[in-house]
Each structure stands twice: as structure tokens, then as C-alpha cells.
Short mmCIF file of C-alpha atoms in Angstrom, two decimals:
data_model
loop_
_atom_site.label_atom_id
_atom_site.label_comp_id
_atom_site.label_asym_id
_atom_site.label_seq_id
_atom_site.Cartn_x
_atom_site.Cartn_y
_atom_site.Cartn_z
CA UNK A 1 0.00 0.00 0.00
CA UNK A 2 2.74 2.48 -0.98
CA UNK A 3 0.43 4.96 -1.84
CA UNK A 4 -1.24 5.28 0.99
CA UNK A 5 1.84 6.08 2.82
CA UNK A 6 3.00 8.68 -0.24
CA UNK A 7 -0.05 9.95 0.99
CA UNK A 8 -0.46 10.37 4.31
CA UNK A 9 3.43 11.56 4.29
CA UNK A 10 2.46 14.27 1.74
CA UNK A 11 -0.69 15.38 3.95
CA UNK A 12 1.77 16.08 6.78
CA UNK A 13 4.20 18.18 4.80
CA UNK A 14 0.97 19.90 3.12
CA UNK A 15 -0.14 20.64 6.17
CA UNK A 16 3.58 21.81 7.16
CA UNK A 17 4.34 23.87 4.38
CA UNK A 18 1.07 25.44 4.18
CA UNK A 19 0.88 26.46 7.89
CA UNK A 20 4.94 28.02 7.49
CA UNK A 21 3.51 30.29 4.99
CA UNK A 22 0.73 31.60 6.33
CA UNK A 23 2.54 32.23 10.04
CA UNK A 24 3.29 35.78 8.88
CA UNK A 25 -0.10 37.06 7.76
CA UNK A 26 -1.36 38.12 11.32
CA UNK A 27 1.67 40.79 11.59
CA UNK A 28 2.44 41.43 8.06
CA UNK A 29 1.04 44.91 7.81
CA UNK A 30 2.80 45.18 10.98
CA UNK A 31 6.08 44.26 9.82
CA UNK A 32 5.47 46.72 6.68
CA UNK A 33 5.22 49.71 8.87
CA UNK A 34 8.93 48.25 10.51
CA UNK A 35 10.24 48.49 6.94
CA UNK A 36 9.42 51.99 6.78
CA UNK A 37 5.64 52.59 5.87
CA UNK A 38 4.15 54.67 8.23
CA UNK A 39 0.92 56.14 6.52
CA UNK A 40 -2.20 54.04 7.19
CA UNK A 41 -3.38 53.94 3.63
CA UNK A 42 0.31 53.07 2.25
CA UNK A 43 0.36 50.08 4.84
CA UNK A 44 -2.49 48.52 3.07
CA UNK A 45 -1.78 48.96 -0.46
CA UNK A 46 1.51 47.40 0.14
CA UNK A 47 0.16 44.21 2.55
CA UNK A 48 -2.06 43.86 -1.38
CA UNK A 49 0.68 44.38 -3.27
CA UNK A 50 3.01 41.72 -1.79
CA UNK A 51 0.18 39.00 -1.64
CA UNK A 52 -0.28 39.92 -5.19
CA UNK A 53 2.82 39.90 -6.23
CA UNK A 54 2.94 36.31 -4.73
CA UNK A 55 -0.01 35.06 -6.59
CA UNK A 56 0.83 36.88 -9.87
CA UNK A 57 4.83 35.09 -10.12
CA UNK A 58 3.47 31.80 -8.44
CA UNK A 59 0.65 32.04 -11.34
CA UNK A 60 3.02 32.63 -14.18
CA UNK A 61 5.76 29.89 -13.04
CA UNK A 62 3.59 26.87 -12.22
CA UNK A 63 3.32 25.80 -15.66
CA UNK A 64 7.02 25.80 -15.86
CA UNK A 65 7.44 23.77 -13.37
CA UNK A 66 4.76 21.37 -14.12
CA UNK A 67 6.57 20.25 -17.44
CA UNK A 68 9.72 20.02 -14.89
CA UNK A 69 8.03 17.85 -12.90
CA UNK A 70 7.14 15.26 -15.75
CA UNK A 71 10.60 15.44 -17.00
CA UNK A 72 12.45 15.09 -13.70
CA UNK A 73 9.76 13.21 -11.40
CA UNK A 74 7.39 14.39 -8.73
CA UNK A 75 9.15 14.09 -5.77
CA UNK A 76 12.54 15.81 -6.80
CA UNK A 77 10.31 19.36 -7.76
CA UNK A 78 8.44 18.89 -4.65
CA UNK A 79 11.98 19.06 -2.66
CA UNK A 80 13.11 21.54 -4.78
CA UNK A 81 9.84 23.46 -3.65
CA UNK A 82 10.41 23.30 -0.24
CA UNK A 83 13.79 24.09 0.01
CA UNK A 84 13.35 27.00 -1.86
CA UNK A 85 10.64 27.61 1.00
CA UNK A 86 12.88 27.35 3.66
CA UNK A 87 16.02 29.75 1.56
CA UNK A 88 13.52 32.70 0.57
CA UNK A 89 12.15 32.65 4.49
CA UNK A 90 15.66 33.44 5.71
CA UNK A 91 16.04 36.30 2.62
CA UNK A 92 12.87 37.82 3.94
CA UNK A 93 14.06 38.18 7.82
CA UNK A 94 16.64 40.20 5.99
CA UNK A 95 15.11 42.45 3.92
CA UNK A 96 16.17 46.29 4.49
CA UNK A 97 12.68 47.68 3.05
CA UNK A 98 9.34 47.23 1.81
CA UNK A 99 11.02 47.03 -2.21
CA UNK A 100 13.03 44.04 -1.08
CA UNK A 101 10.20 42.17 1.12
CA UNK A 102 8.23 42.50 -1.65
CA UNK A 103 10.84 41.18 -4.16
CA UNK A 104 11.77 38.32 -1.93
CA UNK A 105 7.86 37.59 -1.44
CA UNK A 106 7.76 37.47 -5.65
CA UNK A 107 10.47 35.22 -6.19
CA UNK A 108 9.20 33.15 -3.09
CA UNK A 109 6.14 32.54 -4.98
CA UNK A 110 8.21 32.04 -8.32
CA UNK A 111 10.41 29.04 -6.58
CA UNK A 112 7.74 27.71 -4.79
CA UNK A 113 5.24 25.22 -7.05
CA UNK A 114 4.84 23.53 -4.06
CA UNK A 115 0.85 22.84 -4.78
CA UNK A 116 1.28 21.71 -8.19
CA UNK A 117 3.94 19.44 -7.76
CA UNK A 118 2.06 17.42 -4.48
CA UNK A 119 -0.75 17.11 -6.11
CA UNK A 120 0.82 15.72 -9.00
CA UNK A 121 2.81 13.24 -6.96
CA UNK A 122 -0.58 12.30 -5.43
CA UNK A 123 -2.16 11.74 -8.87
CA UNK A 124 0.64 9.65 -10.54
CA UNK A 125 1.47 7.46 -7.24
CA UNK A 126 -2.99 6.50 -6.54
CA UNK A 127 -5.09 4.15 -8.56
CA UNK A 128 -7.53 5.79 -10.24
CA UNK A 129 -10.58 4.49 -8.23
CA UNK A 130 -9.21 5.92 -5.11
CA UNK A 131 -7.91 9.74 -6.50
CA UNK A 132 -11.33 11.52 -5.36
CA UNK A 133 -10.39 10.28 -2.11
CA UNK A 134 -6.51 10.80 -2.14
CA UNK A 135 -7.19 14.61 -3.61
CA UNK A 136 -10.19 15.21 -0.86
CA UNK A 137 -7.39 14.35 2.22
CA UNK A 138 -4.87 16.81 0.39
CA UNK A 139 -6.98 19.47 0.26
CA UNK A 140 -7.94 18.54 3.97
CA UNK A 141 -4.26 18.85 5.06
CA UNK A 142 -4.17 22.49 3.12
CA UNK A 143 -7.08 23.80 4.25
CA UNK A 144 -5.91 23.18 8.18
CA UNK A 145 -2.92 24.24 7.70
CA UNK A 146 -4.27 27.79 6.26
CA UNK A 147 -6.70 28.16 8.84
CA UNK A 148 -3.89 27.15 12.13
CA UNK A 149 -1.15 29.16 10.41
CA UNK A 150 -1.90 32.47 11.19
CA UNK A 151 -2.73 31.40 15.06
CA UNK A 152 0.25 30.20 15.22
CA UNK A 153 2.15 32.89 14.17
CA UNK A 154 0.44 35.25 15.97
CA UNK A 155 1.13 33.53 19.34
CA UNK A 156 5.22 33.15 18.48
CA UNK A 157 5.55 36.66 16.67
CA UNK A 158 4.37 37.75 19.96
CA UNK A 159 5.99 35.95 22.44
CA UNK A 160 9.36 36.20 20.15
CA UNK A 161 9.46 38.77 18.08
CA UNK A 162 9.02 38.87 14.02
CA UNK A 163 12.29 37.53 12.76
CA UNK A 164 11.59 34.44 14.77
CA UNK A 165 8.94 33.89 12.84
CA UNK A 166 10.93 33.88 9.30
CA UNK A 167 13.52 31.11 11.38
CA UNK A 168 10.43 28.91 12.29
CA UNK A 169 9.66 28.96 8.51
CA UNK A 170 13.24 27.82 7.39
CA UNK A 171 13.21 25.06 9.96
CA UNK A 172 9.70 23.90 9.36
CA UNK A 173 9.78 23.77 5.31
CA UNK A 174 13.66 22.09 6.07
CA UNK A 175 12.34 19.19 8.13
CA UNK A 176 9.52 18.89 5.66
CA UNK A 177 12.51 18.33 2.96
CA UNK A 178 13.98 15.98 4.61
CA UNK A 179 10.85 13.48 5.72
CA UNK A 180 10.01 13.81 2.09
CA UNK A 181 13.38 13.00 1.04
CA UNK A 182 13.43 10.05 3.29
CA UNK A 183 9.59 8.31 3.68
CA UNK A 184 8.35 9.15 -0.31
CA UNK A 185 8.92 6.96 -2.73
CA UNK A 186 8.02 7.20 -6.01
CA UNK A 187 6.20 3.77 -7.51
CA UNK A 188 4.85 3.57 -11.10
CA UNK A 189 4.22 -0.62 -11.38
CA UNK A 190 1.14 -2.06 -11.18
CA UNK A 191 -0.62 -0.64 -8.33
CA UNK A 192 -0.11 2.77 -9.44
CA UNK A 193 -0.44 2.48 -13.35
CA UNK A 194 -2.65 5.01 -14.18
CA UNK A 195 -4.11 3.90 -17.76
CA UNK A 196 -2.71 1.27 -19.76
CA UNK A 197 -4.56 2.32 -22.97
CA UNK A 198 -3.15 5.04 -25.25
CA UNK A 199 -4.96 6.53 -28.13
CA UNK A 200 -2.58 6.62 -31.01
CA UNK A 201 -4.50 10.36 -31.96
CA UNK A 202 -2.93 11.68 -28.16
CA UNK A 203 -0.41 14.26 -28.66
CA UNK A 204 -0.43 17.41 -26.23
CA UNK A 205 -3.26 17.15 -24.06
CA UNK A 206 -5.85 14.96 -23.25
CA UNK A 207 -7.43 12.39 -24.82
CA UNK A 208 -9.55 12.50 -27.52
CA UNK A 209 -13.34 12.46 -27.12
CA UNK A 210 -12.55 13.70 -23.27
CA UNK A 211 -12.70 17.42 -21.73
CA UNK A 212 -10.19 19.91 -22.98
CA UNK A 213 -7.78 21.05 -19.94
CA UNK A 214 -8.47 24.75 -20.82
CA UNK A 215 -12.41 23.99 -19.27
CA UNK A 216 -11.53 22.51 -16.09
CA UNK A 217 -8.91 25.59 -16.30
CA UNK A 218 -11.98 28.29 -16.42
CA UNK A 219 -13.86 25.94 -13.77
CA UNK A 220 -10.99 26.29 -11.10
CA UNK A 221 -10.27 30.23 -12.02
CA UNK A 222 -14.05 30.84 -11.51
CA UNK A 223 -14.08 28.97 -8.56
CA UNK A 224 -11.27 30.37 -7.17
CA UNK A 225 -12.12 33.88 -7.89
CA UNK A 226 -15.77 33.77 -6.24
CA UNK A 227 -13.92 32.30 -3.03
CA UNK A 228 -11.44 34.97 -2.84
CA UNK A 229 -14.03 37.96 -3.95
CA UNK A 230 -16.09 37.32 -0.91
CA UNK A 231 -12.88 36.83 1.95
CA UNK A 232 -11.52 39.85 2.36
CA UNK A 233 -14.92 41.58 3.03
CA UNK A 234 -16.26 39.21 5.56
CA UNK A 235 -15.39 40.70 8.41
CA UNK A 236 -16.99 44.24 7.17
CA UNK A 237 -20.09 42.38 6.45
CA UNK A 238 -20.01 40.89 10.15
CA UNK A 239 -19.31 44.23 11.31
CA UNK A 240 -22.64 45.55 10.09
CA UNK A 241 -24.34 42.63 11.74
CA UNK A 242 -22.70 42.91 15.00
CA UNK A 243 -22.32 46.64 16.50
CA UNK A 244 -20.46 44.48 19.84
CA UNK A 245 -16.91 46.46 19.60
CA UNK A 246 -15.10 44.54 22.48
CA UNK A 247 -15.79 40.77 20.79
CA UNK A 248 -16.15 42.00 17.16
CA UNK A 249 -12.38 40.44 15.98
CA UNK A 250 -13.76 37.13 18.29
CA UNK A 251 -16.92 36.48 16.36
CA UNK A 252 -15.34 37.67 13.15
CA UNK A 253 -12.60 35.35 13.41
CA UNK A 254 -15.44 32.49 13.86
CA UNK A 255 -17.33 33.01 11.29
CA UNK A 256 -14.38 33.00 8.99
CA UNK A 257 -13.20 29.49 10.72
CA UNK A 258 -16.31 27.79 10.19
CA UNK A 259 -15.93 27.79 6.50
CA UNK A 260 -12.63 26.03 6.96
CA UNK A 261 -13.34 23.64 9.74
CA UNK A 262 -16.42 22.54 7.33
CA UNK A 263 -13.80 22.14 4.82
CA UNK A 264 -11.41 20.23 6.23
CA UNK A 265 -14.39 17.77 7.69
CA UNK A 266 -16.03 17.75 3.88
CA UNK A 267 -13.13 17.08 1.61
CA UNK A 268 -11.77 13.34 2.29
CA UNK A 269 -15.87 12.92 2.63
CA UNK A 270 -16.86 14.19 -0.51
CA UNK A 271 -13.63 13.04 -2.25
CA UNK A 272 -14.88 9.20 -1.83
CA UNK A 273 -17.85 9.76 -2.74
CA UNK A 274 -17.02 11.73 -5.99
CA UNK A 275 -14.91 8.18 -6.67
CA UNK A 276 -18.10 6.05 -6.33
CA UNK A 277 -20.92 8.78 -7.88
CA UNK A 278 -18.64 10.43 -10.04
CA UNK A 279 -16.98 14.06 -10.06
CA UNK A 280 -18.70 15.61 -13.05
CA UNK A 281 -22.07 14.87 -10.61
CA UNK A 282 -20.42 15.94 -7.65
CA UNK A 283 -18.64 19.05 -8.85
CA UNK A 284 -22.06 19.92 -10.30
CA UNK A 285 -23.71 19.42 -7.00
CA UNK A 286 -21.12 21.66 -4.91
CA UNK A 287 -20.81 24.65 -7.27
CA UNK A 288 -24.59 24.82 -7.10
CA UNK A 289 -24.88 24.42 -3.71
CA UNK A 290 -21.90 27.15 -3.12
CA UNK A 291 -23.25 29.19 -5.17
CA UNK A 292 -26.91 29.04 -3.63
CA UNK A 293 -25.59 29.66 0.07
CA UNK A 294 -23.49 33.22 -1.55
CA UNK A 295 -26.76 33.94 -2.28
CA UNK A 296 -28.66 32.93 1.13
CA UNK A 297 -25.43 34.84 2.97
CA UNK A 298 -26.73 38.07 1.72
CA UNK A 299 -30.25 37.69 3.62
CA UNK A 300 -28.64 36.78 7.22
CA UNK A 301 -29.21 39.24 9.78
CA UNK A 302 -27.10 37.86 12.62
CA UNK A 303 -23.25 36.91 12.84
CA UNK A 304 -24.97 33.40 14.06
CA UNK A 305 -27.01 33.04 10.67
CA UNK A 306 -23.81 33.85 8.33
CA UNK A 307 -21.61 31.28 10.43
CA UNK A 308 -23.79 28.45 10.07
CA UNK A 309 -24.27 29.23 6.28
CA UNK A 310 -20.61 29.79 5.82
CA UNK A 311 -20.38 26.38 7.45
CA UNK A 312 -22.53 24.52 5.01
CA UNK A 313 -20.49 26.65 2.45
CA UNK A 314 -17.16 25.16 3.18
CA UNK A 315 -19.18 21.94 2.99
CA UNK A 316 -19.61 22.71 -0.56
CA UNK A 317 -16.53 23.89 -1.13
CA UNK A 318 -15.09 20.80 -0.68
CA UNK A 319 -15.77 19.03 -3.32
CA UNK A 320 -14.96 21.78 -5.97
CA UNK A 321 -11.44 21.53 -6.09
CA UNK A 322 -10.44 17.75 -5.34
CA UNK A 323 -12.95 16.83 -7.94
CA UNK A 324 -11.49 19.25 -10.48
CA UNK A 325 -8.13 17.82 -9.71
CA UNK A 326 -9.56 14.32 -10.06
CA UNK A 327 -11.01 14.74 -13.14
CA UNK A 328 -7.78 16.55 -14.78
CA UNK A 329 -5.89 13.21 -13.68
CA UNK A 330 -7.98 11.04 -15.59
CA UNK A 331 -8.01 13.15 -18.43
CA UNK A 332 -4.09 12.71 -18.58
CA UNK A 333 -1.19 9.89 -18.65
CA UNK A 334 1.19 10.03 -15.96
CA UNK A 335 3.82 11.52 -17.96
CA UNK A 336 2.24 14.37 -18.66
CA UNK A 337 0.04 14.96 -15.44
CA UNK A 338 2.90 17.52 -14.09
CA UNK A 339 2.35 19.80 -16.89
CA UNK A 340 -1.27 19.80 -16.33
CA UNK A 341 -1.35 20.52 -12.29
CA UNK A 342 1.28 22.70 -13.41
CA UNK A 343 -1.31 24.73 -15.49
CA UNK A 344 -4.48 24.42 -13.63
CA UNK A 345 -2.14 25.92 -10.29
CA UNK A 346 -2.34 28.36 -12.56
CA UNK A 347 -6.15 29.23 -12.42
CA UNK A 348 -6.07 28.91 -8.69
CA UNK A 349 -3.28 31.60 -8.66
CA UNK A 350 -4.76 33.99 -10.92
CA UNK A 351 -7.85 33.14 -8.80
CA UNK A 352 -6.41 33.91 -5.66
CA UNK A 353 -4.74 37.48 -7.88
CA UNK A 354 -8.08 38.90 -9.35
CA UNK A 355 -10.33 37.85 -6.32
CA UNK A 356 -9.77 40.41 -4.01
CA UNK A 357 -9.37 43.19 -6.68
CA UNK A 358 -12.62 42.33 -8.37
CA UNK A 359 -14.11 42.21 -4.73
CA UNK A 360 -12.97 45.50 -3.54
CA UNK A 361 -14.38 47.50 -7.10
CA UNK A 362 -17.37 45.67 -6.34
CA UNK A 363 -17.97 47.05 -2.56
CA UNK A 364 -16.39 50.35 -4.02
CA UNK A 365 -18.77 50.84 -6.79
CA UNK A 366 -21.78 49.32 -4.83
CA UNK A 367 -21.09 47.77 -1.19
CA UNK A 368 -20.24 44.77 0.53
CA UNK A 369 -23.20 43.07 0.72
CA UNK A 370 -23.48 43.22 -3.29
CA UNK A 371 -20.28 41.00 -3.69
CA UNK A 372 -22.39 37.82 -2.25
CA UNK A 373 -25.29 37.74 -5.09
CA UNK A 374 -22.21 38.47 -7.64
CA UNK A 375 -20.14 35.75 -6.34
CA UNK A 376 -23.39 33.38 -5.59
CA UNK A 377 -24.00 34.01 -9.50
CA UNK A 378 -20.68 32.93 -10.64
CA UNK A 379 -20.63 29.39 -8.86
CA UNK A 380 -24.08 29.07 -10.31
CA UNK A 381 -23.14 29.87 -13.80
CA UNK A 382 -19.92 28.03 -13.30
CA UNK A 383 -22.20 25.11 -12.41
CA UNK A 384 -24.03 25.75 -15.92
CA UNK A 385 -20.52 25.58 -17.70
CA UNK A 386 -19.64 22.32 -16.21
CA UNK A 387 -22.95 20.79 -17.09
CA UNK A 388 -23.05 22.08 -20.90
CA UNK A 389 -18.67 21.62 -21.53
CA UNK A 390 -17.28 18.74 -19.29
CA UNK A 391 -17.58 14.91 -19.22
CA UNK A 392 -17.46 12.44 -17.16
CA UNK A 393 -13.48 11.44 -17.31
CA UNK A 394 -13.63 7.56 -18.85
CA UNK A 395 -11.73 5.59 -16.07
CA UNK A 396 -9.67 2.69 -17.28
CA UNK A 397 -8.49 0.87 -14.33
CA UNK A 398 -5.37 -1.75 -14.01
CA UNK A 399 -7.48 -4.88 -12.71
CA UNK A 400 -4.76 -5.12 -10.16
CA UNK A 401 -6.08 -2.39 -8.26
CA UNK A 402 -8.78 -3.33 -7.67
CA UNK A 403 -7.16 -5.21 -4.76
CA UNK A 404 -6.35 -2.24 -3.17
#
């Protein structure tokens, strides 16, 4: 059962890696203003511009790296990802001013690929009948370690100081290298053969007959962007619920959680089932679903209300993306499955780029509560596009799977 351990082992440095990078977001705007920025309104265009500038270079180089990772194997790009991690995070503690942080950050998000190249070690090393499933726990082990990041760092930024913060980084992302280097191994014989039947007409991209990659690639960007439209205002929306200044941040801070404690409880859930009901029918299901609680969200008149339908959101949420991912691994061969992760990281980048732009014009030109209907209507049209342009991936198992 090698890939079961692949997997679990992956989870952990997931969880790892994503938790490192997310340990400086509680005192980032805080650290800006140590690099020099003083003025209130230059503090925040700055903390957008460096997440930005993350996004936009992580968006641009995954597909580079993808066709890396087919060429040189899965599990050396997802080493090279981490230490490259762990160097940039000791670059960063020195950085002189805001220029540099946000140059480091860049080329931090350039090196990285770390997303792309797990989930295409995931997809290459799981039998078919079981990716759902192996994509669901991934996403699982991201989501937690997004949502415990920031906790974390607030608590050691505090009790340490900043820079220790940037050395927690290095060390974490370094040990991650080396249980990677040691515990993964890489297995492409029977239990992991992904399909054993080659259309002579396959050249670039998938097969023929099957879904293009570029409309799972509008699927995940769509998706994507309606998550990260709606984030940043949350806590103004629960502000106009809840006129409470001394617990405000508290119940704020909840109703943000909720969404990702669903998630992390949905994904492995909704990941097996996709494998069983299949992900065309389950993506479907959970855009729609998203896309109908956006629109509920905008009708809740208590923090309580928009917590419990955030809840059910992340629900939904779940089993977008590891049923994407599923489907773009059985659209593929092995050897070119890099490339593709490679490209749909992509989407999620430029996702996770536009998002909170196209969110902020939207309350600017309207107000916050208008960005939930908008959103709410692109899941649901997304949901349209999947029905009317994807298929159901054909899955051609190795028989000797099946006693896995």
C-alpha cells in the first residue's frame, strides 16, 4: 500500500508547508510599517501588493514547473519546492525595506510550485478508483494548515518577536525536505499504473473524445475567484451585523473558521464519494450548492445566521477543487500529469490574484453586501458551464487495483 503512505506523508508536509507560509499574515502589515511605511493607507496597499505579487509570479511559473516535474519526477520538484521555501524565508528576515520584502515575497512565490507538484505526486502514485479520495485528504491537510497558520504565528511573533517567525519557517519547510526525502517513494508498477490504454490520436493534451484542460482551467479560475471575492470583506459584512466592539475580531474570526473547519471535515468525505458517484455529478452538485448559500449569505441578519451558512459553504466547497483535480488526472497519462497541475495551479493563482481586486471595485462601486449575489451568480453559472462543456473522465483501471 505504498500509496497510501505517499499519501499520508504528503498530507503532513501539506499541512507543514502550508501552515509556514501563512505564520506571517497576522503581523504582516505590521512588519510593513517596521520596513518603513508609516501612513495608514500606504500600509495597506503594500500588505495587497506583496500578496499579489505572490499570486501573480506563483501564477506565471507553475506551468514551468509542471513540465519540470514530468521530466524530472514528482518528488525531486516537490523538494526543490520546499527548500526554496525554507532559503527565501531566511532572505525575507533580511530584507532592508518594503522594495526588497516584496521582491523576496515574488520570487518566493516564483520558486515555490509547491501545490502543483504534491498534487501531481498524489495523482501519478494512486489508482484511479481511489484519487477523489486521495485529492479530498490533500486538500484537507491544506485547508488546516491555512486556517492554524496564522494562530500560530500570531502567538510566536508575539511571544518572540518577528524575525523568529521567518527562522520557524526555514526550519519547518527544512524538516519537511527531509521526511520527504526520506519516507516518499516514487512507484509507477502495477498498483499505481494510471491507464494502460493510449490513443494513437494523443499528442499534447488529453485524450480525444474527453474534456479539454483549458475547461476545467476556467472551472478552477471561476471557482477560485468567487472564493477569494467574498474573503476579504467578511469581516466588514459581520461588522454591520454585530455593533459588539469589544468581541467583534472574536466572532469575526469564527465566522471565517467555520468555512474552513467545514472544509477540512467535507473534503476526504466528498472526495470518496465523488470516486463512487462520479466528479462531473459531484462538482455539479457543490458549485450549485456554493453558489446558492453566496446567495442565502446576503439575507442573514445575525453573525450566528452567516456562520452556520458559511459552514454549510465550506461543505460545498469541498468538493470543488479535489474533484477538479480528479477529473484533470484522468483526463491525462502520468507523464504528462505535471504539466497539467502545473497549469491548472495556474487558475487557482490567478484566482487567488483577481479575487480580491474584483471584490474590492465591487464594494467600491456598490457595497459589501453586493459582492455575495455576484459571487453566488458565478458558482451558479460556473455550475451551468460544467454541465453544458465537461464529461465524465472515462476511467480505465489496471485490474490489479482493484485489490487495493
Amino acid at each position: 500500500m505504498l500509496w497510501k503512505k505517499n499519501l499520508y506523508v504528503l498530507c503532513l508536509t501539506q499541512f507543514l508547508a502550508m501552515s509556514s507560509m501563512q505564520l506571517i499574515m497576522p503581523f504582516l502589515p505590521f512588519y510593513i510599517e517596521k520596513l518603513g511605511v508609516t501612513e495608514p493607507g500606504a500600509v495597506t496597499v503594500w500588505t495587497g501588493i506583496i500578496a499579489s505579487a505572490n499570486f501573480l509570479a506563483s501564477a506565471i511559473m507553475s506551468p514551468v514547473w509542471g513540465n519540470m516535474t514530468d521530466r524530472l519526477g514528482c518528488k525531486i520538484m516537490v523538494l526543490r519546492s520546499l527548500v526554496a521555501l525554507a532559503t527565501f524565508a531566511v532572505f525575507l528576515s533580511l530584507a532592508q525595506n518594503v522594495y526588497q520584502f516584496t521582491a523576496i515575497r515574488a520570487l518566493m512565490g516564483a520558486f515555490s510550485g509547491f501545490n502543483a507538484a504534491a498534487i501531481a505526486l498524489v495523482a501519478v502514485n494512486t489508482p484511479e478508483q481511489h484519487l477523489g479520495y486521495a485529492l479530498g485528504l490533500l486538500q484537507t491537510a491544506q485547508v488546516a494548515g491555512t486556517i492554524t497558520g496564522p494562530l500560530f504565528g500570531g502567538v510566536i511573533a508575539s511571544l518572540y518577536g518577528y524575525h523568529q517567525v521567518f527562522h520557524l519557517i526555514t526550519l519547518i519547510n527544512g524538516l519537511a525536505a527531509v521526511m520527504v526525502y526520506i519516507l516518499i517513494r516514487e512507484s509507477f508498477g502495477p498498483g499505481c499504473t494510471v491507464r494502460d490504454i493510449r490513443d494513437p490520436a494523443e499528442k499534447n493534451g488529453s485524450s480525444p473524445g474527453q474534456t479539454p484542460l483549458w475547461v476545467v482551467f476556467v472551472v478552477i479560475f471561476i471557482a477560485q475567484l468567487s472564493v477569494r471575492i467574498v474573503e476579504p470583506m467578511v469581516p466588514i459584512f459581520v461588522k454591520s451585523l454585530y455593533q459588539d466592539e469589544r468581541f467583534l475580531s472574536l466572532i469575526a474570526g469564527i465566522v471565517i473558521a467555520s468555512t474552513g473547519v467545514a472544509n477540512v471535515l467535507g473534503a476526504p468525505v466528498l472526495g470518496r464519494r465523488s470516486d463512487r458517484s462520479g466528479y462531473k455529478l459531484t462538482l455539479v452538485l457543490s458549485l450549485t450548492g456554493a453558489g446558492l448559500l453566496y446567495l442565502a449569505q446576503t439575507l442573514a441578519s445575525s453573525p450566528w445566521q452567516l456562520g452556520i451558512l458559511r459552514f454549510f459553504l465550506g461543505f460545498c466547497m469541498a468538493g470543488i477543487f479535489p474533484s477538479a483535480n480528479a477529473i484533470v488526472g484522468h483526463l491525462f497519462p502520468k507523464e504528462k500529469r505535471g504539466k497539467a497541475y502545473g497549469i491548472i495551479s495556474s487558475a487557482t493563482f490567478l484566482g487567488n490574484f483577481a479575487g480580491p481586486l474584483t471584490g474590492g471595485l465591487i464594494a467600491a462601486r456598490f457595497s459589501v453586501h453586493a459582492v455575495f449575489p455576484v459571487t453566488g451568480a458565478l458558482l451558479l453559472i460556473n455550475a451551468v458551464w460544467v454541465v453544458k462543456s465537461l464529461m465524465e473522465p472515462r476511467k480505465i483501471f489496471n485490474p490489479r487495483q482493484e485489490e487495493n
